[in-house]
mmCIF file of C-alpha atoms and ligand atoms in Angstrom:
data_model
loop_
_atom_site.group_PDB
_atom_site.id
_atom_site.type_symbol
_atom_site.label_atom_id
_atom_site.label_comp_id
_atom_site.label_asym_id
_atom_site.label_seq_id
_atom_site.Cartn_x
_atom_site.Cartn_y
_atom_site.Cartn_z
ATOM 1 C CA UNK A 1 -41.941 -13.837 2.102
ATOM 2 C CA UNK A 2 -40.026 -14.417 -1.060
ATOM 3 C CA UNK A 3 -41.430 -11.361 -2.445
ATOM 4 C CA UNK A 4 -40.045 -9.161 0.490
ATOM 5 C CA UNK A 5 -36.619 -11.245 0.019
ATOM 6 C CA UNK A 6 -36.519 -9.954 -3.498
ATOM 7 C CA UNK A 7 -37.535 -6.629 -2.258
ATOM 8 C CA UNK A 8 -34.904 -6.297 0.118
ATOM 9 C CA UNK A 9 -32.478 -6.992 -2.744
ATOM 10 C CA UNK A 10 -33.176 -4.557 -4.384
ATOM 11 C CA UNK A 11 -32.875 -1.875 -2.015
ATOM 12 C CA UNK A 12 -29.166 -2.634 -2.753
ATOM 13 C CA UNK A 13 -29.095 0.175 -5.185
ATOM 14 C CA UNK A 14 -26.497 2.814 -6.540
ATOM 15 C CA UNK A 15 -26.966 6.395 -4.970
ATOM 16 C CA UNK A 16 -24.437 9.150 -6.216
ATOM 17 C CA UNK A 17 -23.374 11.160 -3.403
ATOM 18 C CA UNK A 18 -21.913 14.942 -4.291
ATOM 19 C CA UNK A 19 -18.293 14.230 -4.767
ATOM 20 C CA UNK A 20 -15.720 16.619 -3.084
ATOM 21 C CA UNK A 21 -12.290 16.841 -4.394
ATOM 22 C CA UNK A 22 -9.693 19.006 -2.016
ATOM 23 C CA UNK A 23 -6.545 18.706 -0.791
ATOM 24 C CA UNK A 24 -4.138 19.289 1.910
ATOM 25 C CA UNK A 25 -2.600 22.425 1.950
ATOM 26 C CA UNK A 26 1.323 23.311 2.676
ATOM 27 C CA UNK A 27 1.999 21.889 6.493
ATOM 28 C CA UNK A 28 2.487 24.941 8.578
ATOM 29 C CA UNK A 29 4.940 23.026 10.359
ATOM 30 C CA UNK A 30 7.721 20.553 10.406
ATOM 31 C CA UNK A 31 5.187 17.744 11.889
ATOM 32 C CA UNK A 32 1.852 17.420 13.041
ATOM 33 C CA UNK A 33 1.655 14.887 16.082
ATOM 34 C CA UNK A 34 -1.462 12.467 15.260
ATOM 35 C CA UNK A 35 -4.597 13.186 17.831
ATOM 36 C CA UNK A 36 -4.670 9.667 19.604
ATOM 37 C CA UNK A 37 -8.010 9.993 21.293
ATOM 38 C CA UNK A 38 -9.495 9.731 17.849
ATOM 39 C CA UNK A 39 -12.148 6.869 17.540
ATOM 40 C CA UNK A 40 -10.896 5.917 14.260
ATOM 41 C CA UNK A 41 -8.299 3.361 15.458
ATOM 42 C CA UNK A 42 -8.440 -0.087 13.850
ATOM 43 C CA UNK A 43 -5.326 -1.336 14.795
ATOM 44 C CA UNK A 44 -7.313 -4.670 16.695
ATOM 45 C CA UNK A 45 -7.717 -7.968 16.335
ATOM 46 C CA UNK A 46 -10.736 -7.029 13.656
ATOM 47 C CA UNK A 47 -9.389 -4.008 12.061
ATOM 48 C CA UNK A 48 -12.464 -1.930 12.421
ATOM 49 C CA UNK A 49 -13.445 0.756 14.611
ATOM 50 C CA UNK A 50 -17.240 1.661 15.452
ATOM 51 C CA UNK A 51 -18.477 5.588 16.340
ATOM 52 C CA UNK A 52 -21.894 4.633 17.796
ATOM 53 C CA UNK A 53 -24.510 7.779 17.361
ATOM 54 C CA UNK A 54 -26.897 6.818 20.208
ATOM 55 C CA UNK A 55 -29.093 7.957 23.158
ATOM 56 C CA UNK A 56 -25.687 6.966 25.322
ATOM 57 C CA UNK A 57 -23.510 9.860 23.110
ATOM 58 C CA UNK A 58 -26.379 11.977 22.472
ATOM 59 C CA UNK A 59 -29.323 12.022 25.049
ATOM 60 C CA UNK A 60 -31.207 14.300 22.970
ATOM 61 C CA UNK A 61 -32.453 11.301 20.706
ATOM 62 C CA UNK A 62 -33.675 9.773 23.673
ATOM 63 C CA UNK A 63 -37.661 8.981 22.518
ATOM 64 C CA UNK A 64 -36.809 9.971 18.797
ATOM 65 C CA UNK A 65 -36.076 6.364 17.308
ATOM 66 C CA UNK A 66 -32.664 6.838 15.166
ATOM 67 C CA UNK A 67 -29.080 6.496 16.042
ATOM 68 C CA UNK A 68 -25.938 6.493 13.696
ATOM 69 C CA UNK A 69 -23.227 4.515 13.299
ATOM 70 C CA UNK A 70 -19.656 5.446 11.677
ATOM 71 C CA UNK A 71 -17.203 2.442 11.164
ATOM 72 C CA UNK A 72 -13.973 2.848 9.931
ATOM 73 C CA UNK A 73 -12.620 -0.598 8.643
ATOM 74 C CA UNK A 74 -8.815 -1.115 7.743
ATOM 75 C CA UNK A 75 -8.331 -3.123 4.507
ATOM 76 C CA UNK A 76 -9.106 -6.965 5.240
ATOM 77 C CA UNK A 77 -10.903 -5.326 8.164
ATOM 78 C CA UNK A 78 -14.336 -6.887 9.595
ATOM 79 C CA UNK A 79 -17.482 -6.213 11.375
ATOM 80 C CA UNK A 80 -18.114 -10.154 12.863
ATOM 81 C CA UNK A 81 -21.578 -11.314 12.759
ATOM 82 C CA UNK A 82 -23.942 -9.220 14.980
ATOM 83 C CA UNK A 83 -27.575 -7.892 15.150
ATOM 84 C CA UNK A 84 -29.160 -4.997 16.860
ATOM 85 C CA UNK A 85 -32.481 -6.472 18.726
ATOM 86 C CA UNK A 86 -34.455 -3.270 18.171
ATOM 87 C CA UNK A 87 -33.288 -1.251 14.924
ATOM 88 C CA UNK A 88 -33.334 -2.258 11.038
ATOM 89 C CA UNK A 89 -30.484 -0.542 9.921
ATOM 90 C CA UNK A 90 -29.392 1.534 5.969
ATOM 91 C CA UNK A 91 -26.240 1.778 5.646
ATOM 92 C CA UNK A 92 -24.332 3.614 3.034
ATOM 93 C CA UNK A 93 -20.179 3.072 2.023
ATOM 94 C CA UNK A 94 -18.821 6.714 2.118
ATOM 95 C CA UNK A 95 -15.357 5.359 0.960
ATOM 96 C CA UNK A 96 -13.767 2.005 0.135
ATOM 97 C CA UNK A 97 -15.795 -0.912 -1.180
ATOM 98 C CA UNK A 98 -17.347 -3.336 1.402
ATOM 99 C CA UNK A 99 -18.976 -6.435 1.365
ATOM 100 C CA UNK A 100 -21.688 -6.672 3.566
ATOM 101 C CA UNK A 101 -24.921 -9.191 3.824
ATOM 102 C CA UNK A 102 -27.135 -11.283 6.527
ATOM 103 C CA UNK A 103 -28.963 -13.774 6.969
ATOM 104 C CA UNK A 104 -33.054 -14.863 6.632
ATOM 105 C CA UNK A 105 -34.016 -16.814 9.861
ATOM 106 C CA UNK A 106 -34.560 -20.682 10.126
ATOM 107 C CA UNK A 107 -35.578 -22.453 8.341
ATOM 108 C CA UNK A 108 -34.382 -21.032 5.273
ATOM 109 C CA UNK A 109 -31.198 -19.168 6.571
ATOM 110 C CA UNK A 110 -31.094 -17.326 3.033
ATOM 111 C CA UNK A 111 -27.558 -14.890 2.835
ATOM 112 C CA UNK A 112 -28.092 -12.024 1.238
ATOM 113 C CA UNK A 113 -24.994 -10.455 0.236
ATOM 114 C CA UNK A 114 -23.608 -7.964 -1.796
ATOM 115 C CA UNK A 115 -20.458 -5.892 -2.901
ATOM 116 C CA UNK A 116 -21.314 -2.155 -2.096
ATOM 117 C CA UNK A 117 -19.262 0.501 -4.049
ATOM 118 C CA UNK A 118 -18.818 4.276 -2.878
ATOM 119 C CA UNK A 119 -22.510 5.956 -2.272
ATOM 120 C CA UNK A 120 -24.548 2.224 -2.406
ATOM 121 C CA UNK A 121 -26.971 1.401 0.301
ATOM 122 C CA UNK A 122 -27.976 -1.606 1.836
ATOM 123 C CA UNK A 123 -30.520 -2.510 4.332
ATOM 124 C CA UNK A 124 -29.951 -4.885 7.350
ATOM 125 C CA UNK A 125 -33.793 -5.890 8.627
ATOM 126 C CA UNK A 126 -34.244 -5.888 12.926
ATOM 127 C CA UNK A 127 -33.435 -8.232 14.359
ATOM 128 C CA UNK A 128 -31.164 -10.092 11.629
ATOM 129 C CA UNK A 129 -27.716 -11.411 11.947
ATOM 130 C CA UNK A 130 -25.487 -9.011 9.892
ATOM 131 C CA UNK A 131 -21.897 -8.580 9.041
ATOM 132 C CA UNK A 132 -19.288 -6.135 6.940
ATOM 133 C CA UNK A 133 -16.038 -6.488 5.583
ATOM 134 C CA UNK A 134 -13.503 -4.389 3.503
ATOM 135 C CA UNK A 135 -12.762 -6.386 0.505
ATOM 136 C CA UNK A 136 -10.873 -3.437 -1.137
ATOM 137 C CA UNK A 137 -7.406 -2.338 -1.086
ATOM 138 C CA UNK A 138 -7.562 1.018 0.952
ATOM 139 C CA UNK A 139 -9.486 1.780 4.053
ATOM 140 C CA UNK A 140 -13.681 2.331 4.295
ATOM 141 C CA UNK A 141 -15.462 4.074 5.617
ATOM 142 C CA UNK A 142 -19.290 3.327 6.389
ATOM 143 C CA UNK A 143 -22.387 5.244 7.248
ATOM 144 C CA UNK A 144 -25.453 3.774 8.781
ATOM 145 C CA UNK A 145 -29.064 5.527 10.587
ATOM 146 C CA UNK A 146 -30.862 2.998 12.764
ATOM 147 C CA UNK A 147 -34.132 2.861 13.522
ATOM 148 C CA UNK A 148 -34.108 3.124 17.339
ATOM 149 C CA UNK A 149 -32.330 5.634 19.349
ATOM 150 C CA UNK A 150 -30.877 2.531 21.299
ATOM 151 C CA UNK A 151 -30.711 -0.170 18.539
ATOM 152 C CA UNK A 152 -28.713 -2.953 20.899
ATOM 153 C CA UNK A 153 -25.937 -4.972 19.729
ATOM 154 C CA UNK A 154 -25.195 -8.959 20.179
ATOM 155 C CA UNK A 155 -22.152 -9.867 18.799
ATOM 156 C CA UNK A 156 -22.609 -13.349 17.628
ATOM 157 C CA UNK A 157 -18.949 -14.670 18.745
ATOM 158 C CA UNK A 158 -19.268 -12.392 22.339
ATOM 159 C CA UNK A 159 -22.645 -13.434 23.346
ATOM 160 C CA UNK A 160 -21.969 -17.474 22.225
ATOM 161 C CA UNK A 161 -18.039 -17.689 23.644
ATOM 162 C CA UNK A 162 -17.506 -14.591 25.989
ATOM 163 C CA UNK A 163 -20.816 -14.927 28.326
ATOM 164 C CA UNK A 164 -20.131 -14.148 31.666
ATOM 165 C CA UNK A 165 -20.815 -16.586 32.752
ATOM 166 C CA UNK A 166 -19.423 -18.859 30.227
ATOM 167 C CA UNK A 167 -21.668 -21.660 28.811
ATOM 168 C CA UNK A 168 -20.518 -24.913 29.900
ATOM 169 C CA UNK A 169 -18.095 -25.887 27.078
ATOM 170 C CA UNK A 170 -19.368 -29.394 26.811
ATOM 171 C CA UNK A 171 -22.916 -27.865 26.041
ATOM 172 C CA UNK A 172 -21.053 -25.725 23.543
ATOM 173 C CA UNK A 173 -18.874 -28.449 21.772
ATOM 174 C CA UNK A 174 -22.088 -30.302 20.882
ATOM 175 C CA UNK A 175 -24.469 -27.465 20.323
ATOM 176 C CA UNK A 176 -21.541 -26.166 17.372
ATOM 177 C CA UNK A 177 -20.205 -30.526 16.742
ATOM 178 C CA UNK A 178 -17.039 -29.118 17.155
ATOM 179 C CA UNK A 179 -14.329 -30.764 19.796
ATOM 180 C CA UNK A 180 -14.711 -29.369 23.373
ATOM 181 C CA UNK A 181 -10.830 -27.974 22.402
ATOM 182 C CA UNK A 182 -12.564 -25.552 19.808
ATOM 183 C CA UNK A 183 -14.895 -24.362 22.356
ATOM 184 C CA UNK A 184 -12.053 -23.653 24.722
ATOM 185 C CA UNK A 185 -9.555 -21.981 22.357
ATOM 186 C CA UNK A 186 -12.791 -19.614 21.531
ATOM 187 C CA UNK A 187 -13.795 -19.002 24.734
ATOM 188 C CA UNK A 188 -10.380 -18.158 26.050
ATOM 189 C CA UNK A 189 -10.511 -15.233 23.158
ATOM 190 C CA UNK A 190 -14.183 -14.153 23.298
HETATM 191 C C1 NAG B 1 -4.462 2.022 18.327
HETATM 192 O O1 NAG B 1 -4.863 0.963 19.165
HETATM 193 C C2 NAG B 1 -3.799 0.078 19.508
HETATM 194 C C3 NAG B 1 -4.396 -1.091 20.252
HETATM 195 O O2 NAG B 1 -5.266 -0.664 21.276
HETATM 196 C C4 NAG B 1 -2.735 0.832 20.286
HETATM 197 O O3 NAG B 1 -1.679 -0.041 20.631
HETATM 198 C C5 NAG B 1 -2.229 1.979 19.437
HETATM 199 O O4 NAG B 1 -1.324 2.763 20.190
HETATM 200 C C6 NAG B 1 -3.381 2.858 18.956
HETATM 201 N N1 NAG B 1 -2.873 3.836 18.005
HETATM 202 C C7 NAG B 1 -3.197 5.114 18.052
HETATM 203 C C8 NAG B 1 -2.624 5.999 17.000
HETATM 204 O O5 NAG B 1 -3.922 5.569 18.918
#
């Protein structure tokens, strides 16, 4: 167990991707009207924006066990604790610098974290609970193949405060020891 912990820290290594350098050329016109069905909007309440590769975009992977995922995070911007039931997931920062980690199950519940720079990799293993954030000062962009072509996602906050139906709150309050006020403030924005 400890030795695939260790193992799994590793695999937070440095790959160099093949760097582009280009730029814009002169605008052909006075302005250019931004395309607002574009995915990459992270003007919300987390200031990230998912592009989910899977069976449900493409239904050609259907039977072929991967999916991507792009996520486009704004700077302060945050993937909240989640897991995917039936994928391990590699994911690799294709600009900006993230911090991403999860966490080892009970009893241990073990974080392992770490700062990923431009072209690193990390590996999030099924089943775990996982999260990102952009800890740098311009927006990121991330990468990531999954190992199902319908990985799943339970978002830790959605599934706990915004069941339908909700858990009773009382349950909640003492399952978290937190006053049954917490629990409603929560559920009210989950
Ligand atoms: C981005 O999303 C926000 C919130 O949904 C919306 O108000 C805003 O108009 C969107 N911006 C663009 C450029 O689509």
């Amino acid at each position: 167990m400890a030795g695939n912990i260790l193992l799994l820290t590793l695999l937070a290594i440095s790959v160099p991707l093949k760097m582009t350098v280009a730029y814009e050329p002169s605008p052909l016109q006075d302005f250019c009207v931004a395309d607002t069905t574009s995915p990459a909007n992270t003007s919300n309440r987390f200031g990230s924006s998912p592009t989910p590769v899977t069976v449900a975009q493409v239904p050609g992977l259907n039977t072929l066990g991967v999916s991507m995922a792009r996520i486009d995070y704004a700077p302060g911007g945050i993937v909240p604790p989640h897991l995917h039931p039936r994928a391990t997931e590699i994911l690799t920062v294709a600009e900006g610098t993230l911090d991403v980690g999860f966490v080892t199950s009970n009893p241990e519940n073990r974080l392992i974290s770490k700062v990923l720079q431009k072209g690193d990799v990390f590996v999030f293993p099924v089943g775990l609970v996982h999260y990102m954030r952009n800890v740098g000062p311009i927006p990121a962009v991330s990468i990531s193949g999954l190992s199902s072509q319908n990985p799943g996602l339970i978002t830790v906050p959605g599934a706990v405060f915004g069941s339908n139906p909700e858990m009773p709150a009382d349950f909640l309050a003492k399952s978290f020891q937190v006053d049954q006020k917490v629990v409603d403030y929560l559920q009210n924005i989950f």
